[in-house]
C-alpha cells in the first residue's frame, strides 16, 4: 500500500480519523462502508464522467504559457480549472458527492461555505438534481460575498447566515455539522474540501483526482512523458492540491509545492499559514494541524483570499508536508496580488486570488531550463474584481 493512502482507520500517517458525535456514527459509518464501492462502480463512473464532460466542460485545457515559461526559465503549464462551469475546481467534487448522496438514499443536502464558491457549486448541482439545499455561511462572509449569496438564492438554495464565533468559515462548518446531527436520516453533508471526518478527505481527493488523471494524459501528448518535474497548487483545505497530486504521489521524482496563505506574513498574527505555524489538534472531525493558542482555542486566521482563510488543513496535506513528500510555502497577500496582475497582463488570464498564491510561489523557486512545471489555476478572478480594483494602483 502507498504510504500516502488512507489506512483502514482513516489516517494518513498521524493525521485524519473521525472525531464525531455519537449521533452521526451511523451516517459516517454508512458513508465509510460504501463510498469506494459506489464511486468505483461502472454505473457511477458513467454518470459522473458524462456530467464532467458535458456539464462542467472537461477535460480542462493544459495551457503552455510562453510568457511564464520565459519569465521563470523553464516550461510552465497552467491546468485551467478556471474554465470549468461555475469558475473553479469545486464543481468536480460537488457533482461527485451529489451522485453519491442519491445512491445512499439521501434527499436533502447541507453544505458550509466561506467565500461562497463551494456554496455556489453545491446549489448548482442541487438545482440540477432537484434536491433541496441549505448552505451555512458566516454572517461576515454573507456581507462581504454578496454576489455569491445572490447566486445561491437564485439557484433555489436557502442560505443561512451564521452569527456564532467570528461568523466565518469555521463557524459555518460547525453549524452545518449541527444541522446534520439533527437530520441524520435524510440529510447528506456535502463537504467542500479534503477535510472533515474520514472518509471525507479521501472521498474529496478522489472526486478531484480527475485533475491529475488529465494532467498525465495531456503531458504525455505534449511533452512525450506523463510526469512533470514540479506540481504547484494553492491550498486552503486542500482539494485542488489533492486533485493535482493524486496520481503522482508515488512518483518520487515529481516535486510537490503547496502554496498556503501567508496573509501579512507567517510571522505575524494576520496569517492563515497553517502548515507553517499550526500545531496538532482536532478540528471539524479530524486530527490535523490547526492554528490555535496554548489552550487549544482556534485563532481566527486572516488572508486577503476568502477561499484560503481556514485555520485547519486537510490531514493528507499535513502528512505530505510533515513526511517531506511536499514542500509548503506561505505566500503573502502582496506576493499573490503581484502574481495575479502579472498573469493578467502577460497572458490575459485573471486568476482567482487563491490561485494567485500558487503563481506567487513560482517566484520563490529556482528552476532548471529543462524543468516542466504544472501549476493548477484553481479558479477565475471575476469574484475578486473589487479587491483587484482596490489594489491596482499599488502595482502600477
Ligand atoms: C475554495 C477555493 C480554493 C481553496 O480550496 P481547496 O480545497 O484548498 O482547493 C482554492 N481556489 C479556489 C478558486 C477556490 O474556490
Tab-separated table of C-alpha atoms and ligand atoms in Angstrom:
chain	number	residue	atom	x	y	z
A	1	UNK	CA	0.000	0.000	0.000
A	2	UNK	CA	1.205	3.527	-0.759
A	3	UNK	CA	2.383	5.459	2.319
A	4	UNK	CA	0.191	8.314	1.113
A	5	UNK	CA	-3.046	6.340	1.016
A	6	UNK	CA	-5.584	6.491	3.815
A	7	UNK	CA	-5.425	3.444	6.130
A	8	UNK	CA	-8.263	1.273	7.480
A	9	UNK	CA	-8.797	3.580	10.454
A	10	UNK	CA	-8.970	6.662	8.259
A	11	UNK	CA	-5.486	8.057	8.909
A	12	UNK	CA	-2.786	9.482	6.671
A	13	UNK	CA	0.174	8.775	8.949
A	14	UNK	CA	-0.647	10.551	12.215
A	15	UNK	CA	-3.402	12.689	10.721
A	16	UNK	CA	-7.069	12.089	9.989
A	17	UNK	CA	-9.544	9.829	11.779
A	18	UNK	CA	-13.187	10.515	12.534
A	19	UNK	CA	-13.811	12.543	15.683
A	20	UNK	CA	-17.583	12.863	15.551
A	21	UNK	CA	-20.574	12.979	17.904
A	22	UNK	CA	-22.294	9.667	18.556
A	23	UNK	CA	-25.453	10.719	16.709
A	24	UNK	CA	-23.503	10.881	13.428
A	25	UNK	CA	-21.820	7.487	13.827
A	26	UNK	CA	-24.397	5.594	11.697
A	27	UNK	CA	-24.251	8.170	8.830
A	28	UNK	CA	-20.485	8.314	8.745
A	29	UNK	CA	-20.230	4.521	9.008
A	30	UNK	CA	-22.656	4.064	6.081
A	31	UNK	CA	-20.597	6.501	4.038
A	32	UNK	CA	-17.306	4.872	5.035
A	33	UNK	CA	-18.525	1.346	4.303
A	34	UNK	CA	-19.992	2.196	0.891
A	35	UNK	CA	-18.184	5.097	-0.752
A	36	UNK	CA	-15.452	3.154	-2.525
A	37	UNK	CA	-17.798	0.515	-3.924
A	38	UNK	CA	-20.165	3.225	-5.174
A	39	UNK	CA	-17.653	5.635	-6.696
A	40	UNK	CA	-15.685	2.807	-8.328
A	41	UNK	CA	-18.820	1.222	-9.864
A	42	UNK	CA	-19.371	1.361	-13.647
A	43	UNK	CA	-22.783	2.902	-13.176
A	44	UNK	CA	-21.403	5.795	-11.085
A	45	UNK	CA	-18.370	6.372	-13.325
A	46	UNK	CA	-20.556	6.564	-16.414
A	47	UNK	CA	-22.846	9.217	-14.956
A	48	UNK	CA	-20.023	11.168	-13.290
A	49	UNK	CA	-17.773	11.180	-16.379
A	50	UNK	CA	-20.640	12.240	-18.653
A	51	UNK	CA	-21.509	15.196	-16.391
A	52	UNK	CA	-17.859	16.219	-16.080
A	53	UNK	CA	-17.627	16.232	-19.866
A	54	UNK	CA	-20.927	17.761	-20.936
A	55	UNK	CA	-21.897	19.889	-17.923
A	56	UNK	CA	-18.570	21.004	-16.432
A	57	UNK	CA	-16.678	21.140	-19.751
A	58	UNK	CA	-13.855	18.687	-19.033
A	59	UNK	CA	-11.154	17.901	-19.760
A	60	UNK	CA	-9.917	21.335	-18.734
A	61	UNK	CA	-7.081	22.533	-21.003
A	62	UNK	CA	-3.419	22.181	-20.079
A	63	UNK	CA	-2.136	25.520	-21.387
A	64	UNK	CA	1.547	26.148	-22.018
A	65	UNK	CA	2.240	29.753	-21.032
A	66	UNK	CA	5.070	31.103	-23.192
A	67	UNK	CA	5.232	34.247	-21.051
A	68	UNK	CA	5.551	32.460	-17.708
A	69	UNK	CA	7.995	29.989	-19.255
A	70	UNK	CA	10.223	32.854	-20.399
A	71	UNK	CA	9.872	34.622	-17.045
A	72	UNK	CA	10.824	31.594	-14.957
A	73	UNK	CA	13.325	29.997	-17.337
A	74	UNK	CA	11.569	26.639	-17.689
A	75	UNK	CA	8.375	25.230	-19.207
A	76	UNK	CA	5.236	26.322	-17.348
A	77	UNK	CA	1.827	24.798	-17.954
A	78	UNK	CA	-1.400	26.027	-16.388
A	79	UNK	CA	-4.106	23.472	-15.640
A	80	UNK	CA	-7.180	25.552	-16.405
A	81	UNK	CA	-9.738	24.699	-13.697
A	82	UNK	CA	-10.825	28.338	-14.004
A	83	UNK	CA	-12.603	27.373	-17.221
A	84	UNK	CA	-14.971	24.926	-15.504
A	85	UNK	CA	-18.681	25.678	-15.146
A	86	UNK	CA	-19.086	27.938	-12.063
A	87	UNK	CA	-15.470	29.073	-12.391
A	88	UNK	CA	-13.383	26.743	-10.236
A	89	UNK	CA	-12.478	23.150	-9.412
A	90	UNK	CA	-15.180	22.868	-6.714
A	91	UNK	CA	-17.836	21.644	-9.142
A	92	UNK	CA	-15.896	18.357	-9.737
A	93	UNK	CA	-16.411	17.424	-6.097
A	94	UNK	CA	-19.968	18.745	-5.816
A	95	UNK	CA	-21.148	16.636	-8.766
A	96	UNK	CA	-19.445	13.507	-7.485
A	97	UNK	CA	-20.846	13.846	-3.980
A	98	UNK	CA	-24.413	14.572	-5.030
A	99	UNK	CA	-24.400	11.434	-7.168
A	100	UNK	CA	-23.118	9.552	-4.121
A	101	UNK	CA	-25.798	11.124	-1.872
A	102	UNK	CA	-28.540	9.913	-4.221
A	103	UNK	CA	-27.145	6.399	-4.205
A	104	UNK	CA	-27.115	6.476	-0.394
A	105	UNK	CA	-30.834	7.331	-0.468
A	106	UNK	CA	-30.478	10.865	0.893
A	107	UNK	CA	-32.997	13.540	-0.091
A	108	UNK	CA	-31.624	16.787	1.391
A	109	UNK	CA	-28.199	18.471	1.090
A	110	UNK	CA	-26.418	20.711	3.591
A	111	UNK	CA	-23.089	22.441	2.991
A	112	UNK	CA	-20.778	25.024	4.514
A	113	UNK	CA	-19.180	27.816	2.545
A	114	UNK	CA	-16.619	30.561	3.153
A	115	UNK	CA	-16.187	32.746	0.102
A	116	UNK	CA	-19.299	31.161	-1.349
A	117	UNK	CA	-17.591	29.200	-4.140
A	118	UNK	CA	-18.434	25.812	-2.672
A	119	UNK	CA	-21.916	27.071	-1.809
A	120	UNK	CA	-22.497	28.092	-5.416
A	121	UNK	CA	-21.172	24.748	-6.718
A	122	UNK	CA	-23.435	22.860	-4.303
A	123	UNK	CA	-26.508	24.999	-5.059
A	124	UNK	CA	-25.796	24.408	-8.762
A	125	UNK	CA	-25.726	20.613	-8.536
A	126	UNK	CA	-28.785	20.656	-6.246
A	127	UNK	CA	-30.693	22.615	-8.906
A	128	UNK	CA	-29.509	20.095	-11.486
A	129	UNK	CA	-30.598	17.118	-9.368
A	130	UNK	CA	-33.765	18.739	-7.930
A	131	UNK	CA	-32.674	18.368	-4.316
A	132	UNK	CA	-33.321	20.869	-1.511
A	133	UNK	CA	-30.157	22.651	-0.446
A	134	UNK	CA	-29.240	24.508	2.754
A	135	UNK	CA	-25.952	26.420	2.831
A	136	UNK	CA	-24.444	27.712	6.078
A	137	UNK	CA	-22.305	30.796	5.728
A	138	UNK	CA	-20.779	33.064	8.380
A	139	UNK	CA	-22.612	36.389	8.651
A	140	UNK	CA	-19.355	38.275	7.997
A	141	UNK	CA	-18.868	36.322	4.756
A	142	UNK	CA	-22.523	36.846	3.747
A	143	UNK	CA	-21.922	40.584	3.961
A	144	UNK	CA	-18.621	40.577	2.026
A	145	UNK	CA	-19.533	37.998	-0.647
A	146	UNK	CA	-22.904	39.372	-1.786
A	147	UNK	CA	-22.844	38.207	-5.423
A	148	UNK	CA	-22.301	34.567	-4.431
A	149	UNK	CA	-25.100	34.774	-1.849
A	150	UNK	CA	-27.455	36.104	-4.528
A	151	UNK	CA	-26.358	33.371	-6.952
A	152	UNK	CA	-27.108	30.646	-4.393
A	153	UNK	CA	-30.548	32.108	-3.677
A	154	UNK	CA	-31.351	32.411	-7.391
A	155	UNK	CA	-30.443	28.738	-7.734
A	156	UNK	CA	-33.050	27.929	-5.094
A	157	UNK	CA	-30.777	27.273	-2.119
A	158	UNK	CA	-31.514	28.503	1.377
A	159	UNK	CA	-28.531	30.494	2.664
A	160	UNK	CA	-28.404	30.683	6.467
A	161	UNK	CA	-26.116	33.369	7.939
A	162	UNK	CA	-24.238	32.045	10.987
A	163	UNK	CA	-23.954	34.514	13.867
A	164	UNK	CA	-21.752	32.455	16.217
A	165	UNK	CA	-17.988	32.835	16.775
A	166	UNK	CA	-16.211	35.081	14.304
A	167	UNK	CA	-19.037	34.479	11.800
A	168	UNK	CA	-16.743	32.985	9.151
A	169	UNK	CA	-15.985	29.577	7.606
A	170	UNK	CA	-15.099	27.728	10.814
A	171	UNK	CA	-18.440	28.734	12.330
A	172	UNK	CA	-20.310	27.770	9.164
A	173	UNK	CA	-18.732	24.276	9.366
A	174	UNK	CA	-19.879	23.925	12.981
A	175	UNK	CA	-23.420	24.895	12.043
A	176	UNK	CA	-23.572	22.545	9.041
A	177	UNK	CA	-22.418	19.673	11.282
A	178	UNK	CA	-25.093	20.647	13.858
A	179	UNK	CA	-27.802	20.558	11.168
A	180	UNK	CA	-26.575	17.149	10.007
A	181	UNK	CA	-26.766	15.873	13.605
A	182	UNK	CA	-30.432	16.965	13.729
A	183	UNK	CA	-31.356	15.272	10.435
A	184	UNK	CA	-29.031	12.281	10.107
A	185	UNK	CA	-31.594	10.064	8.311
A	186	UNK	CA	-32.420	12.095	5.234
A	187	UNK	CA	-29.547	14.612	5.041
A	188	UNK	CA	-26.210	14.369	3.283
A	189	UNK	CA	-23.412	16.739	4.301
A	190	UNK	CA	-21.680	17.776	1.082
A	191	UNK	CA	-18.294	18.942	2.314
A	192	UNK	CA	-16.258	21.298	0.134
A	193	UNK	CA	-12.654	20.301	0.716
A	194	UNK	CA	-10.326	17.477	1.795
A	195	UNK	CA	-11.230	17.939	5.450
A	196	UNK	CA	-13.736	16.627	7.975
A	197	UNK	CA	-14.034	13.119	9.408
A	198	UNK	CA	-12.886	10.057	7.468
A	199	UNK	CA	-13.854	9.229	4.735
A	200	UNK	CA	-14.385	12.807	3.518
A	201	UNK	CA	-10.717	13.753	2.953
A	202	UNK	CA	-10.162	10.627	0.854
A	203	UNK	CA	-13.538	10.941	-0.873
A	204	UNK	CA	-12.964	14.568	-1.902
A	205	UNK	CA	-9.400	13.799	-3.065
A	206	UNK	CA	-10.793	11.044	-5.300
A	207	UNK	CA	-13.510	13.337	-6.681
A	208	UNK	CA	-10.821	15.892	-7.596
A	209	UNK	CA	-8.293	13.312	-8.822
A	210	UNK	CA	-9.643	13.780	-12.351
A	211	UNK	CA	-7.282	16.796	-12.447
A	212	UNK	CA	-4.116	14.697	-12.181
A	213	UNK	CA	-5.538	11.958	-14.404
A	214	UNK	CA	-5.946	14.536	-17.171
A	215	UNK	CA	-2.541	16.150	-16.498
A	216	UNK	CA	-0.870	12.751	-17.068
A	217	UNK	CA	-2.556	12.241	-20.417
A	218	UNK	CA	-2.076	15.834	-21.542
A	219	UNK	CA	1.624	15.894	-20.618
A	220	UNK	CA	2.168	12.612	-22.432
A	221	UNK	CA	0.666	14.174	-25.560
A	222	UNK	CA	2.528	17.497	-25.270
A	223	UNK	CA	5.876	16.533	-23.719
A	224	UNK	CA	6.129	12.843	-24.551
A	225	UNK	CA	6.251	11.931	-20.849
A	226	UNK	CA	3.436	11.698	-18.291
A	227	UNK	CA	5.215	13.291	-15.320
A	228	UNK	CA	6.268	16.899	-14.663
A	229	UNK	CA	9.240	17.958	-12.530
A	230	UNK	CA	7.067	20.198	-10.362
A	231	UNK	CA	3.419	20.350	-9.389
A	232	UNK	CA	2.319	23.628	-7.815
A	233	UNK	CA	-1.081	24.338	-6.261
A	234	UNK	CA	-2.602	26.652	-3.690
A	235	UNK	CA	-4.033	25.161	-0.542
A	236	UNK	CA	-6.936	26.155	1.677
A	237	UNK	CA	-8.475	22.902	2.887
A	238	UNK	CA	-6.527	21.139	0.160
A	239	UNK	CA	-8.920	19.869	-2.510
A	240	UNK	CA	-7.463	21.360	-5.696
A	241	UNK	CA	-3.983	20.440	-4.488
A	242	UNK	CA	-5.089	16.877	-3.666
A	243	UNK	CA	-6.619	16.518	-7.114
A	244	UNK	CA	-3.452	17.851	-8.735
A	245	UNK	CA	-1.075	15.460	-6.957
A	246	UNK	CA	-3.275	12.365	-6.504
A	247	UNK	CA	-1.887	10.205	-9.332
A	248	UNK	CA	1.700	11.433	-8.840
A	249	UNK	CA	2.139	10.752	-5.124
A	250	UNK	CA	4.198	7.602	-5.670
A	251	UNK	CA	6.424	9.227	-8.326
A	252	UNK	CA	9.185	10.487	-6.010
A	253	UNK	CA	10.744	12.483	-8.881
A	254	UNK	CA	7.723	14.764	-9.087
A	255	UNK	CA	8.270	17.613	-6.634
A	256	UNK	CA	5.146	18.960	-4.945
A	257	UNK	CA	4.889	22.590	-3.849
A	258	UNK	CA	1.863	23.735	-1.819
A	259	UNK	CA	1.217	27.474	-1.578
A	260	UNK	CA	-0.713	28.444	1.540
A	261	UNK	CA	-1.970	31.880	2.523
A	262	UNK	CA	0.699	33.829	4.371
A	263	UNK	CA	-1.558	36.874	4.760
A	264	UNK	CA	0.652	39.684	6.052
A	265	UNK	CA	3.377	37.136	6.869
A	266	UNK	CA	3.543	33.764	8.652
A	267	UNK	CA	5.459	35.519	11.448
A	268	UNK	CA	2.585	37.971	12.080
A	269	UNK	CA	-0.814	37.319	13.722
A	270	UNK	CA	-2.508	38.178	10.414
A	271	UNK	CA	-1.953	34.872	8.611
A	272	UNK	CA	-3.651	31.634	7.536
A	273	UNK	CA	-0.396	29.676	7.105
A	274	UNK	CA	-1.477	26.517	8.937
A	275	UNK	CA	1.395	24.370	7.650
A	276	UNK	CA	3.931	26.957	8.792
A	277	UNK	CA	2.592	27.733	12.264
A	278	UNK	CA	-0.128	25.177	13.060
A	279	UNK	CA	0.134	22.565	15.782
A	280	UNK	CA	-1.567	19.217	16.130
A	281	UNK	CA	-5.230	19.376	17.077
A	282	UNK	CA	-8.724	18.176	16.221
A	283	UNK	CA	-10.931	20.428	14.119
A	284	UNK	CA	-14.157	19.595	12.279
A	285	UNK	CA	-13.851	15.863	12.770
A	286	UNK	CA	-10.213	15.071	12.047
A	287	UNK	CA	-6.817	15.334	13.655
A	288	UNK	CA	-4.502	17.588	11.696
A	289	UNK	CA	-2.633	20.862	12.062
A	290	UNK	CA	-4.593	23.791	13.438
A	291	UNK	CA	-3.813	27.450	14.143
A	292	UNK	CA	-4.573	27.549	17.877
A	293	UNK	CA	-3.485	29.084	21.178
A	294	UNK	CA	-1.982	27.176	24.161
A	295	UNK	CA	-5.476	26.313	25.378
A	296	UNK	CA	-6.409	24.739	22.063
A	297	UNK	CA	-8.691	27.622	21.109
A	298	UNK	CA	-8.721	28.206	17.368
A	299	UNK	CA	-7.159	31.526	16.381
A	300	UNK	CA	-9.077	33.325	13.662
A	301	UNK	CA	-6.967	33.209	10.503
A	302	UNK	CA	-6.525	36.032	8.028
A	303	UNK	CA	-5.871	36.109	4.291
A	304	UNK	CA	-6.814	38.528	1.529
A	305	UNK	CA	-8.315	35.468	-0.156
A	306	UNK	CA	-11.562	34.295	1.427
A	307	UNK	CA	-11.089	30.777	-0.007
A	308	UNK	CA	-7.776	30.200	1.812
A	309	UNK	CA	-8.881	31.740	5.084
A	310	UNK	CA	-9.225	28.468	7.076
A	311	UNK	CA	-7.495	27.669	10.418
A	312	UNK	CA	-7.019	23.966	9.562
A	313	UNK	CA	-5.628	21.901	6.705
A	314	UNK	CA	-6.556	18.529	5.241
A	315	UNK	CA	-4.894	15.563	7.013
A	316	UNK	CA	-3.408	14.279	3.740
A	317	UNK	CA	-1.511	17.532	3.271
A	318	UNK	CA	-0.292	17.674	6.864
A	319	UNK	CA	1.083	14.177	6.258
A	320	UNK	CA	2.673	15.068	2.894
A	321	UNK	CA	4.459	18.090	4.342
A	322	UNK	CA	5.484	16.533	7.660
A	323	UNK	CA	6.963	13.480	5.880
A	324	UNK	CA	8.824	15.680	3.384
A	325	UNK	CA	6.887	14.452	0.326
A	326	UNK	CA	5.656	18.019	-0.288
A	327	UNK	CA	7.084	21.452	0.431
A	328	UNK	CA	4.872	24.279	1.632
A	329	UNK	CA	5.411	27.995	1.112
A	330	UNK	CA	3.479	30.769	2.865
A	331	UNK	CA	2.767	33.319	0.142
A	332	UNK	CA	1.768	36.781	1.346
A	333	UNK	CA	-1.158	38.884	0.161
A	334	UNK	CA	1.282	41.177	-1.641
A	335	UNK	CA	3.055	38.351	-3.462
A	336	UNK	CA	-0.292	36.878	-4.538
A	337	UNK	CA	-1.637	40.209	-5.785
A	338	UNK	CA	1.541	40.925	-7.734
A	339	UNK	CA	1.386	37.490	-9.387
A	340	UNK	CA	-2.286	37.966	-10.277
A	341	UNK	CA	-1.690	41.299	-12.052
A	342	UNK	CA	1.311	39.738	-13.754
A	343	UNK	CA	-0.664	36.830	-15.239
A	344	UNK	CA	-3.468	39.153	-16.245
A	345	UNK	CA	-1.083	41.353	-18.240
A	346	UNK	CA	1.165	38.588	-19.562
A	347	UNK	CA	-1.457	36.046	-20.590
A	348	UNK	CA	-4.812	37.818	-20.396
A	349	UNK	CA	-5.969	35.486	-17.625
A	350	UNK	CA	-7.283	37.000	-14.385
A	351	UNK	CA	-6.834	34.252	-11.774
A	352	UNK	CA	-8.762	33.775	-8.529
A	353	UNK	CA	-6.927	35.292	-5.564
A	354	UNK	CA	-6.469	31.757	-4.212
A	355	UNK	CA	-4.761	30.559	-7.395
A	356	UNK	CA	-2.613	33.695	-7.369
A	357	UNK	CA	-0.850	32.267	-4.310
A	358	UNK	CA	0.345	29.327	-6.424
A	359	UNK	CA	1.557	31.782	-9.079
A	360	UNK	CA	3.356	33.754	-6.380
A	361	UNK	CA	5.175	30.592	-5.295
A	362	UNK	CA	6.864	30.333	-8.721
A	363	UNK	CA	8.918	33.417	-7.839
A	364	UNK	CA	10.322	31.646	-4.768
A	365	UNK	CA	11.576	28.624	-6.719
A	366	UNK	CA	14.693	28.147	-8.838
A	367	UNK	CA	14.121	26.145	-11.998
A	368	UNK	CA	16.417	24.430	-14.497
A	369	UNK	CA	15.756	25.166	-18.191
A	370	UNK	CA	14.666	21.546	-18.712
A	371	UNK	CA	12.111	21.627	-15.873
A	372	UNK	CA	8.448	21.091	-16.691
A	373	UNK	CA	6.156	22.790	-14.181
A	374	UNK	CA	2.408	22.235	-13.951
A	375	UNK	CA	0.504	24.791	-11.895
A	376	UNK	CA	-3.184	24.381	-11.179
A	377	UNK	CA	-5.150	27.540	-11.789
A	378	UNK	CA	-7.947	26.586	-9.396
A	379	UNK	CA	-10.386	29.355	-10.341
A	380	UNK	CA	-11.082	32.574	-12.182
A	381	UNK	CA	-10.793	36.051	-10.745
A	382	UNK	CA	-14.182	37.583	-11.564
A	383	UNK	CA	-15.338	37.136	-7.948
A	384	UNK	CA	-12.274	39.067	-6.742
A	385	UNK	CA	-12.659	42.057	-9.019
A	386	UNK	CA	-13.329	44.525	-6.163
A	387	UNK	CA	-10.115	43.525	-4.389
A	388	UNK	CA	-8.130	43.734	-7.622
A	389	UNK	CA	-9.516	47.185	-8.390
A	390	UNK	CA	-8.855	48.399	-4.850
A	391	UNK	CA	-5.166	47.404	-5.012
A	392	UNK	CA	-4.405	48.061	-8.680
A	393	UNK	CA	-2.599	51.342	-8.035
A	394	UNK	CA	-0.154	49.598	-5.614
A	395	UNK	CA	1.331	47.661	-8.523
A	396	UNK	CA	1.430	50.165	-11.379
B	1	LIG	C1	-12.175	27.154	-2.453
B	1	LIG	C2	-11.086	27.505	-3.352
B	1	LIG	C3	-9.743	27.174	-3.051
B	1	LIG	C4	-9.320	26.543	-1.755
B	1	LIG	O1	-9.851	25.280	-1.504
B	1	LIG	P1	-9.014	23.947	-1.662
B	1	LIG	O2	-9.933	22.926	-1.082
B	1	LIG	O3	-7.753	24.081	-0.901
B	1	LIG	O4	-8.771	23.731	-3.106
B	1	LIG	C5	-8.766	27.471	-3.988
B	1	LIG	N1	-9.072	28.084	-5.149
B	1	LIG	C6	-10.342	28.431	-5.469
B	1	LIG	C7	-10.590	29.115	-6.761
B	1	LIG	C8	-11.380	28.158	-4.583
B	1	LIG	O5	-12.635	28.500	-4.914
